Amino acid sequence: MNLEYLKYFHYVVIENGFTKASEKLHIQQPVISRAVKLLEESLGCKLIERQRKQVLLTKDGEYLFEISKVIFSKTFEAQE
């Protein structure tokens, strides 16, 4: 699993959208969209139901988001 892709997915969920995540991360929105799609392909499951103005997680997406919260909270903790 690509951790950069996981980070993009994490921010899409936190910011509730690809555009907001791209603004927060200072990365173009198509790059984030592509990374999340590649993450889904590498895991063999759909993580996000894409709807206008809203991000809905699938069951797999909810599970992965919980894991990403642990990973990134520990990462931020280690940087302090």
PDB file of C-alpha atoms in Angstrom, residues 5 8 12 18-19 21-23 26-38 50:
ATOM      1  CA  TYR A   5      -2.161   7.538  -1.446  1.00  0.00           C
ATOM      2  CA  TYR A   8      -4.644  11.636   0.298  1.00  0.00           C
ATOM      3  CA  VAL A  12     -10.397  13.543   1.422  1.00  0.00           C
ATOM      4  CA  PHE A  18     -11.415  16.068  -3.070  1.00  0.00           C
ATOM      5  CA  THR A  19     -11.242  19.803  -3.743  1.00  0.00           C
ATOM      6  CA  ALA A  21      -8.305  18.057   0.444  1.00  0.00           C
ATOM      7  CA  SER A  22      -6.334  19.380  -2.515  1.00  0.00           C
ATOM      8  CA  GLU A  23      -6.464  22.897  -1.098  1.00  0.00           C
ATOM      9  CA  HIS A  26      -1.561  22.161  -1.845  1.00  0.00           C
ATOM     10  CA  ILE A  27      -1.829  19.464  -4.494  1.00  0.00           C
ATOM     11  CA  GLN A  28      -3.918  19.566  -7.646  1.00  0.00           C
ATOM     12  CA  GLN A  29      -7.294  17.890  -7.269  1.00  0.00           C
ATOM     13  CA  PRO A  30      -6.855  15.466 -10.198  1.00  0.00           C
ATOM     14  CA  VAL A  31      -3.694  14.118  -8.530  1.00  0.00           C
ATOM     15  CA  ILE A  32      -5.643  13.327  -5.371  1.00  0.00           C
ATOM     16  CA  SER A  33      -8.525  11.768  -7.309  1.00  0.00           C
ATOM     17  CA  ARG A  34      -6.112   9.559  -9.239  1.00  0.00           C
ATOM     18  CA  ALA A  35      -4.257   8.522  -6.084  1.00  0.00           C
ATOM     19  CA  VAL A  36      -7.476   7.461  -4.350  1.00  0.00           C
ATOM     20  CA  LYS A  37      -8.526   5.525  -7.447  1.00  0.00           C
ATOM     21  CA  LEU A  38      -5.132   3.773  -7.537  1.00  0.00           C
ATOM     22  CA  ARG A  50     -18.386   9.854  -4.966  1.00  0.00           C
TER      23      ARG A  50
END
